[in-house]
Amino acid sequence: MVRRKRGAHEKGIAVPRIEEVPGRQRSRFGAGTLGIATEALASLRGRSLRSWMTAIGIALGIAATVATVGLSATSAAAIAERFDATEATRVTVSFSNAMRDDGDAPGFEDTERVRGLNGVVDAGMECSSDEEAVLSRTAEQYYTRTAPLYGAEPGTLDAYGFTFVEGGPFDEGHVHRGDAVALIDAVIARELGYASLDGGPMIYINGESYAVMGIFEAPTGEAQYTGSVIIGPRPCIEADPAYSPVQVFIRTDLGAADKVAEEAPLAVFPELPGELSVAKPSDLRDFRKGVESEMQALLLGLAAVSLVIGAVSVSNTALVSVMERRSEIGLRRAVGAARRSVAMQFVWESTLIGLGGGLVGTVLGVDVVALVSLLQDWQIVFDPVLLAAGPAVGAVVGVVAGAYPAWRASRIPPAVTLRT
Amino acid sequence: MVDDSTLILPSLGADRDISAAALIELRGVGMTYPGPPPVQALRPVDLRVEAAEYVAIVGPSGSGKSTLLHLLGLLDIPTAGTYLLDGHDTSELKESARTRLRAEKIGFIFQAFHLMAHRTATENVAMSLVYQGVSRRRRKAVARSKLELVGLAHRLDALPTTLSGGERQRVAIARALAAEPSLLLCDEPTGNLDSATAEQVLTLIDSLHDQGLTVMMITHDENVAARAERIVTIRDGSLAEDGLTSK
């Protein structure tokens, strides 16, 4: 029961009356925390420009992270798609240097056997000259130039998918007869002045004449054939020591590479199949994944650096804000805010800034991925978890960045700040 | 002075007999700032203020008025003596308990208003209830009620920058009243106001005291001090005089 003294009302003076209002009643648990969060949000709204400018720091960091991860996933999918179409169908069976030195090399019947395996589209042997060959249009060699020289079967050319701008590949007949025929790259042809193959032009390779059967363009991704000259597989079959050990290149059906890789060595060289080395798509895929992983780690490292910069920016701004708002902090303490409540408000503010930055950054990052995918004609691959992780990481960065300024705010003595 | 009448004043909340005990009791309370060099801002003083008193604290600048107010408001901890607030020995309390006691017992009015510029009048008043775990709806209701009490029912959603000085101080008074305090501490509440507006604010404070609120007001204005029932004079950090006015 409250007693009150007789005051102005009883004396007939017109003064405002204290209305009957609900007294102080504690609400359910959590209302205080929610209230502090609401205060933090309101404070940010009151300084919206500064808040957003601060959030941009985190937004850029999150955008970089999201874009990095998103682009990695998207490009990996795109590469994998292309890889499946090309890389996943190639198998190579290689002889060692020691085997070549021993005179071991496959014959026509061996590569024919490989071509007969289930799942093999085309196959053929190939080997390359250790030294570049000297090329000339005439026996007198008035004008020469050098180029890589390969020995290959027609099946090799088919397996690689050579295209011809003039003439065509030599055939089995040429190869079995041991005809001196050659194929030259379009670049070499231009340099040596072969405008067309009319009249059956010849080319002199290391002084020996060959009939030019075709002018080719090296297949995409097979840079070793760019600017080269290809002759029949005779040096390969003879295990010519001036050439590299023989390699049998096999193009398989999609999905058949692993099985072909298992069977091919026996078909290529039944005498010593275990001595041969086999490269199949899975090995290449592992290599590619390794490279991608290292690239992603590098990019994520850069993104992390930008996130740290964003966090420092938020922390610095919050610290300045604490200094500017000493009076407000003192007032809040005066009306009943505990140190913990003051600290919590500043942590909430930086968390909300981080969350906002994270949301904006995620949207920006997704936009970057979408734009790049559009320009590259890639199918967007995006882990939905990333969409939630962006704002979450932003919020965590905000918490971390706001911790120290919040602590500083909580230590400000109210009496000092309220002096007027 | 305190009246023994038993009229009910529901707005003050807790059930208590304002005539039963001193609301404030200082026993040798002093304050020395550590420096360097150490400054004795308030020499040990004894002071007893009953509930529902209206006390003016006067003195020249630097005399220790504000230090005393900060100590009374639990914003500072005395370096000497014992301070009993409503029977609680505040020197025994931890920081969190002091904060809670301050929130529940004391309302502040400052010369500089200390309103948050980007918050409406209602939000400024409601802010003081956030830290007591009061729900948003109730905060808003109480804030509106207090603003109506101080005559600002028509300015509920106004920002402080659009309010006159008198209106701002009335918002600050509404904020001080929001938590239903027992004690209203005023630090030069009319220092930034013209005389007409100051009169309105002082009349409002008078009316709150008339309804049973204990008021302690720091002022260097004798006319303002004369409105109190009791004047405590501080000089050079010491309590120099303590006497009743004609009221």
XYZ file of C-alpha atoms in Angstrom:
667
model
C 0.000 0.000 0.000
C 1.399 3.381 -0.953
C 0.727 6.448 1.061
C 0.952 9.824 -0.549
C 1.068 13.281 0.782
C -1.508 15.911 0.090
C -0.316 17.798 -2.931
C -1.298 20.327 -5.488
C -4.423 18.407 -6.470
C -5.884 18.767 -3.082
C -4.911 22.404 -3.125
C -6.892 22.893 -6.319
C -3.912 23.558 -8.592
C -4.260 22.253 -12.142
C -1.375 19.864 -12.658
C -1.080 16.665 -14.633
C -2.055 13.546 -12.758
C -0.015 10.406 -12.782
C -2.353 8.036 -14.535
C -2.831 4.562 -13.390
C -0.631 2.500 -15.621
C 0.498 -1.054 -15.333
C 3.428 -1.254 -12.965
C 6.704 -2.853 -13.692
C 6.056 -6.417 -14.646
C 8.674 -8.748 -15.877
C 7.662 -10.290 -19.127
C 8.463 -13.765 -20.209
C 12.072 -14.909 -20.388
C 13.912 -13.556 -23.392
C 12.058 -10.281 -23.706
C 15.132 -8.447 -22.439
C 17.395 -10.031 -25.018
C 14.848 -9.412 -27.730
C 14.494 -5.844 -26.538
C 18.245 -5.290 -26.711
C 18.278 -6.765 -30.221
C 15.470 -4.401 -31.153
C 17.423 -1.486 -29.690
C 20.455 -2.540 -31.739
C 18.364 -2.679 -34.904
C 16.884 0.727 -34.167
C 20.348 2.171 -33.574
C 21.484 0.827 -36.923
C 18.405 2.269 -38.607
C 19.286 5.629 -37.132
C 22.711 5.408 -38.719
C 21.665 3.537 -41.811
C 24.199 5.025 -44.212
C 27.143 4.298 -41.958
C 25.754 0.869 -41.167
C 25.461 -0.065 -44.816
C 28.865 1.362 -45.648
C 30.306 -0.795 -42.899
C 28.366 -3.804 -44.090
C 29.838 -3.389 -47.566
C 33.215 -4.483 -46.211
C 31.765 -7.799 -45.124
C 29.558 -7.995 -48.207
C 32.583 -7.879 -50.484
C 34.331 -10.573 -48.493
C 31.279 -12.821 -48.520
C 30.666 -12.088 -52.210
C 34.241 -13.091 -52.993
C 33.853 -16.292 -51.008
C 30.490 -17.211 -52.488
C 31.673 -16.378 -56.007
C 34.844 -18.401 -55.520
C 33.048 -21.461 -54.262
C 30.200 -21.065 -56.739
C 32.457 -20.543 -59.721
C 34.652 -23.437 -58.667
C 31.650 -25.742 -58.544
C 30.193 -24.395 -61.762
C 33.430 -24.464 -63.722
C 34.269 -27.885 -62.343
C 30.949 -29.156 -63.614
C 31.548 -27.542 -66.985
C 35.052 -28.939 -67.192
C 33.833 -32.320 -66.080
C 31.215 -32.260 -68.812
C 33.831 -31.536 -71.418
C 36.212 -33.935 -69.780
C 33.669 -36.704 -70.007
C 33.237 -36.039 -73.702
C 36.927 -36.035 -74.554
C 39.204 -37.057 -71.760
C 37.107 -39.862 -70.392
C 37.382 -41.733 -73.671
C 41.112 -41.801 -74.108
C 43.529 -44.494 -73.026
C 47.232 -44.609 -73.776
C 49.477 -47.645 -73.497
C 53.155 -46.760 -73.465
C 56.327 -48.746 -73.956
C 59.282 -47.854 -71.753
C 62.659 -46.614 -72.932
C 64.178 -49.935 -71.866
C 61.700 -51.860 -74.000
C 62.473 -49.670 -76.973
C 66.195 -50.189 -76.416
C 65.497 -53.935 -76.391
C 63.715 -53.571 -79.680
C 60.273 -54.177 -78.254
C 57.479 -52.562 -80.219
C 54.009 -53.530 -81.358
C 53.233 -54.730 -84.856
C 50.281 -54.027 -87.111
C 48.539 -57.127 -85.867
C 48.867 -55.900 -82.279
C 47.154 -52.602 -82.878
C 44.606 -54.433 -84.987
C 43.918 -56.595 -81.971
C 43.430 -53.478 -79.841
C 40.977 -52.067 -82.346
C 39.074 -55.291 -81.995
C 38.522 -54.893 -78.275
C 35.017 -54.125 -77.080
C 34.549 -50.446 -76.405
C 37.410 -49.312 -78.635
C 36.421 -46.767 -81.262
C 39.831 -46.338 -82.866
C 43.426 -46.952 -81.954
C 46.895 -46.802 -83.378
C 50.523 -46.539 -82.488
C 52.564 -43.375 -82.548
C 56.090 -42.282 -81.758
C 58.022 -39.049 -82.134
C 61.477 -38.243 -83.382
C 63.839 -37.135 -80.617
C 65.119 -34.351 -82.824
C 63.167 -32.113 -85.111
C 63.271 -33.064 -88.751
C 64.679 -30.805 -91.474
C 61.986 -30.106 -94.092
C 62.342 -28.855 -97.617
C 60.271 -28.801 -100.794
C 63.273 -29.705 -102.935
C 66.077 -32.203 -102.797
C 68.537 -29.333 -103.004
C 67.083 -27.938 -99.825
C 67.070 -24.327 -100.953
C 64.669 -23.461 -98.262
C 64.362 -25.521 -95.122
C 62.800 -25.403 -91.780
C 62.534 -27.821 -88.892
C 59.481 -29.424 -87.304
C 58.571 -32.244 -84.916
C 58.299 -35.547 -86.728
C 55.857 -38.279 -85.772
C 55.305 -41.775 -86.920
C 51.670 -42.866 -86.725
C 49.097 -45.311 -88.022
C 45.894 -44.268 -89.765
C 44.042 -45.531 -86.705
C 45.983 -43.088 -84.568
C 44.808 -40.220 -86.737
C 41.224 -41.391 -86.498
C 41.490 -41.841 -82.743
C 42.715 -38.290 -82.303
C 40.166 -36.933 -84.735
C 42.493 -35.151 -87.173
C 40.806 -32.891 -89.693
C 42.260 -32.220 -93.124
C 42.153 -28.957 -95.022
C 43.699 -30.540 -98.101
C 43.911 -34.208 -99.150
C 43.458 -36.801 -96.462
C 45.227 -39.305 -94.240
C 47.325 -42.152 -95.584
C 45.613 -45.510 -95.384
C 46.411 -49.069 -94.340
C 47.657 -49.841 -97.814
C 50.265 -47.088 -97.712
C 51.365 -48.188 -94.286
C 51.645 -51.884 -95.028
C 53.483 -51.270 -98.265
C 55.866 -48.927 -96.497
C 55.114 -46.081 -98.880
C 57.004 -42.884 -98.262
C 53.994 -40.711 -97.523
C 53.640 -37.777 -95.182
C 51.047 -35.510 -93.679
C 51.939 -31.944 -92.850
C 50.389 -29.422 -90.519
C 48.663 -26.456 -92.151
C 51.141 -24.034 -90.564
C 54.128 -25.905 -92.024
C 52.352 -26.157 -95.354
C 51.865 -22.418 -95.441
C 55.473 -21.756 -94.515
C 56.800 -24.130 -97.134
C 54.415 -22.786 -99.764
C 52.058 -25.733 -100.252
C 48.931 -23.927 -101.455
C 47.267 -27.152 -102.622
C 48.091 -30.783 -103.260
C 47.463 -30.611 -106.991
C 50.217 -32.388 -108.923
C 51.253 -34.638 -106.020
C 53.828 -32.453 -104.303
C 56.724 -33.954 -102.452
C 58.396 -32.978 -99.205
C 61.942 -33.800 -98.224
C 62.322 -34.926 -94.646
C 65.921 -35.130 -93.514
C 66.790 -35.365 -97.212
C 64.392 -38.244 -98.034
C 61.444 -37.576 -100.267
C 57.865 -38.257 -99.203
C 54.624 -37.759 -101.060
C 52.408 -35.259 -99.273
C 49.032 -36.959 -98.808
C 47.290 -34.340 -96.733
C 47.473 -31.053 -94.907
C 45.922 -31.282 -91.455
C 44.968 -29.142 -88.548
C 46.043 -30.481 -85.179
C 43.115 -31.667 -83.049
C 41.982 -29.411 -80.240
C 43.955 -30.088 -77.118
C 46.723 -31.982 -78.943
C 49.275 -29.231 -79.093
C 52.138 -31.619 -79.742
C 50.899 -32.090 -83.321
C 50.752 -28.382 -84.067
C 53.391 -27.544 -86.673
C 54.418 -31.164 -87.047
C 54.891 -33.675 -89.822
C 53.525 -37.228 -89.661
C 54.852 -40.187 -91.525
C 53.928 -43.870 -91.379
C 54.524 -46.002 -88.264
C 57.654 -47.700 -89.583
C 60.029 -46.035 -87.011
C 57.627 -47.089 -84.262
C 57.447 -50.718 -85.344
C 61.227 -50.865 -85.746
C 61.782 -49.375 -82.290
C 64.013 -46.818 -83.907
C 66.320 -45.497 -81.170
C 66.070 -41.999 -82.700
C 62.375 -42.022 -81.804
C 60.499 -42.109 -78.530
C 59.187 -45.427 -77.257
C 55.937 -46.403 -78.910
C 52.666 -45.302 -77.474
C 49.328 -46.768 -78.512
C 46.601 -44.190 -78.424
C 43.094 -45.584 -77.983
C 39.776 -43.781 -78.291
C 37.031 -45.626 -76.449
C 33.294 -45.415 -76.070
C 32.111 -43.277 -73.154
C 32.327 -45.377 -70.022
C 34.481 -48.074 -71.579
C 37.856 -46.531 -70.802
C 38.516 -48.391 -67.580
C 37.736 -51.762 -69.077
C 39.775 -51.062 -72.194
C 42.667 -49.886 -70.040
C 42.647 -53.251 -68.318
C 42.627 -55.277 -71.523
C 44.758 -53.135 -73.805
C 48.268 -54.021 -72.527
C 47.736 -57.681 -73.261
C 46.462 -56.872 -76.735
C 49.275 -54.412 -77.440
C 52.181 -56.570 -76.324
C 51.193 -60.058 -75.172
C 54.802 -60.962 -74.438
C 55.293 -58.454 -71.628
C 51.960 -56.743 -70.886
C 53.045 -55.939 -67.337
C 55.919 -53.805 -68.582
C 53.612 -51.362 -70.285
C 52.290 -48.297 -68.552
C 48.662 -47.344 -68.999
C 47.120 -43.890 -68.591
C 43.370 -43.844 -68.184
C 40.872 -41.086 -67.485
C 40.676 -41.656 -63.753
C 44.311 -40.747 -63.395
C 43.763 -37.583 -65.370
C 40.632 -36.838 -63.344
C 42.567 -37.154 -60.118
C 45.201 -34.825 -61.449
C 42.554 -32.328 -62.526
C 40.871 -32.525 -59.135
C 44.181 -31.882 -57.454
C 44.786 -28.787 -59.519
C 41.230 -27.574 -58.908
C 41.580 -28.166 -55.211
C 44.769 -26.123 -55.073
C 43.181 -23.334 -57.118
C 40.120 -23.319 -54.884
C 42.303 -23.190 -51.786
C 44.170 -20.226 -53.240
C 40.981 -18.367 -54.135
C 39.394 -19.149 -50.784
C 42.525 -17.837 -49.140
C 42.122 -14.570 -51.022
C 38.447 -14.466 -50.068
C 39.364 -15.061 -46.438
C 41.794 -12.153 -46.570
C 39.031 -9.886 -47.866
C 36.754 -11.163 -45.087
C 39.374 -10.317 -42.493
C 39.679 -6.842 -43.984
C 35.895 -6.521 -43.756
C 35.953 -7.663 -40.148
C 38.667 -5.170 -39.239
C 36.625 -2.466 -40.947
C 33.534 -3.381 -38.913
C 35.540 -3.538 -35.714
C 37.145 -0.178 -36.372
C 33.834 1.480 -37.183
C 32.243 -0.034 -34.095
C 35.100 1.242 -31.966
C 34.650 4.756 -33.358
C 30.922 4.415 -32.767
C 31.528 3.491 -29.125
C 33.588 6.620 -28.630
C 30.960 8.762 -30.316
C 28.116 7.242 -28.341
C 29.601 7.531 -24.869
C 26.761 9.773 -23.811
C 24.164 7.297 -25.055
C 25.986 4.457 -23.334
C 26.041 6.430 -20.094
C 22.330 7.105 -20.394
C 21.545 3.440 -21.001
C 23.592 2.532 -17.953
C 21.751 5.183 -15.956
C 18.338 3.793 -16.856
C 19.319 0.292 -15.889
C 21.418 -1.309 -18.590
C 23.936 -3.705 -17.112
C 27.414 -3.796 -18.579
C 26.473 -7.060 -20.204
C 23.415 -5.444 -21.798
C 25.510 -2.625 -23.259
C 28.030 -5.115 -24.602
C 25.249 -7.259 -25.988
C 23.746 -4.331 -27.852
C 27.036 -3.559 -29.596
C 27.567 -7.210 -30.420
C 24.037 -7.324 -31.798
C 24.744 -4.268 -33.915
C 27.905 -5.700 -35.427
C 26.183 -9.058 -35.858
C 23.306 -7.449 -37.712
C 25.785 -5.526 -39.863
C 27.577 -8.800 -40.555
C 24.300 -10.522 -41.321
C 23.246 -7.726 -43.661
C 26.661 -7.750 -45.305
C 26.447 -11.522 -45.585
C 23.044 -11.355 -47.249
C 24.138 -8.683 -49.708
C 27.426 -10.478 -50.300
C 25.657 -13.753 -50.993
C 23.367 -12.097 -53.512
C 26.359 -10.391 -55.152
C 28.329 -13.633 -55.190
C 25.449 -15.557 -56.758
C 25.052 -12.785 -59.322
C 28.726 -13.029 -60.229
C 28.453 -16.788 -60.642
C 25.316 -16.382 -62.748
C 26.905 -13.698 -64.924
C 30.092 -15.643 -65.534
C 28.100 -18.801 -66.225
C 25.953 -16.909 -68.676
C 28.968 -15.520 -70.497
C 30.725 -18.889 -70.533
C 27.574 -20.805 -71.379
C 27.978 -22.949 -68.290
C 25.293 -24.689 -66.336
C 25.122 -23.053 -62.890
C 25.968 -25.492 -60.126
C 25.284 -24.088 -56.668
C 25.162 -25.790 -53.325
C 22.089 -24.428 -51.496
C 24.018 -24.686 -48.248
C 26.207 -21.883 -49.550
C 23.188 -19.572 -49.704
C 22.634 -20.025 -45.991
C 26.328 -20.142 -45.148
C 27.014 -16.669 -46.606
C 24.810 -14.728 -44.168
C 25.792 -17.070 -41.338
C 29.490 -16.483 -41.907
C 28.802 -12.752 -42.169
C 27.017 -12.834 -38.824
C 29.863 -14.767 -37.210
C 32.377 -12.270 -38.581
C 30.177 -9.529 -37.123
C 30.188 -11.189 -33.713
C 33.957 -11.539 -33.743
C 34.496 -8.003 -35.041
C 32.114 -6.510 -32.487
C 33.459 -8.321 -29.445
C 36.237 -5.912 -28.541
C 34.282 -2.669 -29.171
C 31.413 -4.153 -27.147
C 33.755 -4.879 -24.275
C 35.087 -1.328 -24.468
C 31.546 0.032 -24.452
C 30.650 -1.980 -21.382
C 33.598 -0.524 -19.457
C 32.636 3.102 -20.010
C 31.756 4.655 -16.630
C 28.303 6.262 -16.868
C 29.033 9.095 -14.441
C 31.781 10.455 -16.674
C 29.708 10.427 -19.842
C 26.660 12.079 -18.314
C 28.415 15.196 -17.089
C 27.044 18.196 -18.905
C 7.328 17.356 4.089
C 5.870 13.926 4.262
C 2.225 13.657 5.015
C 0.765 10.768 6.964
C -2.289 10.491 4.827
C -2.900 7.094 3.313
C -4.008 7.951 -0.201
C -3.228 5.349 -2.799
C -0.760 6.195 -5.570
C -0.845 3.192 -7.861
C 1.632 4.557 -10.349
C 4.492 4.199 -7.917
C 4.083 0.483 -8.098
C 5.463 -1.308 -5.091
C 3.596 -1.588 -1.843
C 5.485 0.502 0.615
C 4.857 3.056 3.292
C 6.678 6.188 2.314
C 6.601 7.461 5.839
C 8.174 4.367 7.314
C 11.888 4.872 6.658
C 14.415 7.165 5.029
C 14.665 6.634 1.315
C 18.232 7.891 1.320
C 20.727 7.726 4.097
C 24.354 8.734 3.651
C 26.715 7.947 6.492
C 30.086 9.566 6.051
C 29.924 9.177 2.296
C 32.889 10.698 0.512
C 34.449 10.539 -2.909
C 38.083 10.855 -3.855
C 39.093 10.438 -7.474
C 42.361 8.537 -7.650
C 44.007 10.906 -10.110
C 46.872 11.444 -10.311
C 46.771 13.668 -8.497
C 44.019 12.394 -6.174
C 41.096 14.815 -5.909
C 38.723 14.787 -2.967
C 35.531 15.780 -4.746
C 33.269 15.135 -1.772
C 34.299 15.136 1.846
C 32.495 12.625 4.072
C 28.879 13.784 4.474
C 25.853 12.555 6.375
C 22.508 13.082 4.743
C 19.064 11.629 5.310
C 16.231 12.121 2.870
C 12.773 10.835 3.636
C 10.510 9.411 0.994
C 8.458 12.038 -0.853
C 10.786 14.875 0.106
C 11.733 17.573 -2.378
C 15.362 18.471 -1.826
C 17.414 21.010 -3.729
C 21.176 20.646 -3.711
C 22.859 23.943 -4.367
C 26.383 25.193 -4.490
C 28.867 26.843 -6.784
C 30.434 25.107 -9.748
C 32.943 22.468 -8.720
C 31.565 22.240 -5.223
C 30.721 18.565 -5.521
C 27.018 18.722 -6.412
C 27.299 16.473 -9.450
C 29.532 14.049 -7.601
C 26.887 13.757 -4.900
C 24.187 13.241 -7.507
C 26.191 10.496 -9.207
C 26.697 8.788 -5.898
C 23.012 9.089 -5.052
C 22.176 7.734 -8.501
C 24.484 4.736 -8.039
C 26.453 5.862 -11.065
C 29.589 6.077 -8.953
C 30.765 4.147 -5.933
C 31.793 6.210 -2.912
C 35.327 5.768 -1.713
C 34.223 6.260 1.884
C 31.116 5.764 4.005
C 27.864 3.896 3.606
C 24.942 4.699 1.339
C 21.579 3.174 2.168
C 18.949 3.434 -0.554
C 15.492 2.364 0.507
C 17.097 0.226 3.158
C 19.642 -1.403 0.845
C 23.282 -0.950 1.756
C 24.562 -0.156 -1.719
C 28.189 -0.569 -0.745
C 27.466 -4.259 -0.199
C 25.977 -4.729 -3.630
C 27.658 -6.099 -6.702
C 27.641 -4.097 -9.907
C 24.720 -6.042 -11.353
C 22.630 -5.562 -8.207
C 23.442 -1.857 -8.138
C 22.336 -1.606 -11.745
C 19.090 -3.408 -10.954
C 18.446 -1.216 -7.933
C 19.161 1.894 -9.975
C 16.765 0.774 -12.685
C 13.989 0.079 -10.205
C 14.379 3.002 -7.789
C 15.879 5.951 -9.608
C 14.877 8.157 -12.492
C 17.260 10.724 -13.966
C 16.692 14.077 -15.600
C 19.688 15.822 -17.113
C 20.357 19.342 -18.242
C 21.297 18.105 -21.715
C 18.170 15.903 -21.976
C 20.228 13.007 -23.377
C 17.587 11.966 -25.862
C 18.491 9.724 -28.774
C 18.127 11.891 -31.843
C 16.990 9.219 -34.260
C 14.378 7.697 -31.984
C 10.831 8.967 -31.518
C 9.621 10.370 -28.217
C 7.832 7.092 -27.489
C 10.944 5.052 -28.270
C 13.094 7.271 -26.077
C 10.775 6.744 -23.157
C 10.287 3.034 -23.788
C 14.042 2.465 -23.980
C 14.402 2.595 -20.216
C 12.179 -0.465 -19.818
C 14.144 -2.635 -22.223
C 16.657 -3.552 -19.581
C 13.992 -4.718 -17.184
C 12.719 -7.351 -19.556
C 9.431 -5.577 -20.210
C 7.737 -6.748 -23.377
C 7.623 -4.446 -26.382
C 3.878 -3.968 -26.233
C 3.959 -3.025 -22.578
C 6.945 -0.724 -23.109
C 5.032 1.134 -25.751
C 1.915 1.365 -23.618
C 3.826 2.691 -20.627
C 5.769 5.154 -22.783
C 2.576 6.545 -24.284
C 1.038 6.813 -20.863
C 4.005 8.720 -19.468
C 4.155 11.039 -22.440
C 0.461 11.780 -21.968
C 1.195 12.438 -18.314
C 3.732 15.133 -19.208
C 1.428 16.674 -21.779
C 2.975 15.264 -24.942
C 0.162 13.038 -26.136
C 0.250 14.876 -29.451
C 3.997 14.339 -29.934
C 4.286 10.604 -29.448
C 5.997 9.934 -32.753
C 8.012 13.124 -32.975
C 11.777 12.998 -33.214
C 13.684 15.015 -30.618
C 15.049 17.276 -33.345
C 11.510 18.471 -34.038
C 10.734 19.177 -30.379
C 11.252 22.408 -28.473
C 13.611 22.474 -25.512
C 10.742 22.234 -23.049
C 9.219 19.334 -24.926
C 12.535 17.529 -24.971
C 12.897 17.903 -21.242
C 9.360 16.639 -20.770
C 10.214 13.589 -22.841
C 13.217 13.094 -20.559
C 10.933 13.371 -17.531
C 8.573 10.819 -19.045
C 11.541 8.535 -19.580
C 12.610 8.990 -15.979
C 9.121 8.054 -14.822
C 8.711 5.037 -17.089
C 10.160 2.580 -14.620
C 8.035 3.925 -11.745
C 11.003 5.123 -9.671
C 10.938 6.089 -6.009
C 13.508 8.805 -6.505
C 13.808 11.439 -9.205
C 17.312 12.862 -9.557
C 17.428 16.098 -11.534
C 20.713 17.598 -12.682
C 20.074 21.235 -13.622
C 16.884 20.283 -15.480
C 16.165 23.851 -16.536
C 19.737 24.815 -17.355
C 19.120 24.762 -21.093
C 15.629 26.260 -21.039
C 14.244 29.776 -21.234
C 12.456 31.032 -18.144
C 8.920 30.380 -19.401
C 9.721 26.845 -20.468
C 11.679 26.284 -17.284
C 8.630 27.270 -15.289
C 6.527 24.669 -17.112
C 9.084 21.956 -16.448
C 9.432 22.894 -12.796
C 5.663 22.925 -12.395
C 5.606 19.436 -13.820
C 8.278 18.310 -11.372
C 6.357 20.004 -8.551
C 3.260 18.074 -9.498
C 5.140 14.790 -9.531
C 6.451 15.543 -6.075
C 2.967 16.494 -4.965
C 1.914 12.993 -5.916
C 4.489 11.439 -3.669
C 7.653 11.195 -5.710
C 10.923 11.958 -3.929
C 12.778 14.643 -5.861
C 16.380 15.669 -5.496
C 17.424 18.503 -7.719
C 20.845 19.938 -8.358
C 20.706 23.583 -9.265
C 22.665 26.752 -8.925
C 19.525 28.839 -9.441
C 18.160 30.074 -6.128
C 14.674 30.567 -7.545
C 14.571 26.979 -8.661
C 15.930 25.783 -5.339
C 13.278 27.792 -3.525
C 10.586 25.533 -4.979
C 11.951 22.645 -2.919
C 10.981 21.916 0.656
C 14.569 21.606 1.738
C 17.841 23.029 0.505
C 21.182 21.346 1.004
C 24.162 23.545 0.268
C 27.501 22.106 -0.712
C 30.683 24.108 -0.671
C 34.188 22.857 -1.405
C 33.036 19.280 -1.264
C 31.420 19.620 2.139
C 27.818 19.821 3.199
C 27.678 23.418 4.377
C 23.994 23.996 5.113
C 20.836 21.918 5.326
C 17.581 23.712 5.925
C 13.882 23.793 5.160
C 12.307 26.350 2.905
C 9.077 28.138 3.570
C 7.163 25.508 1.568
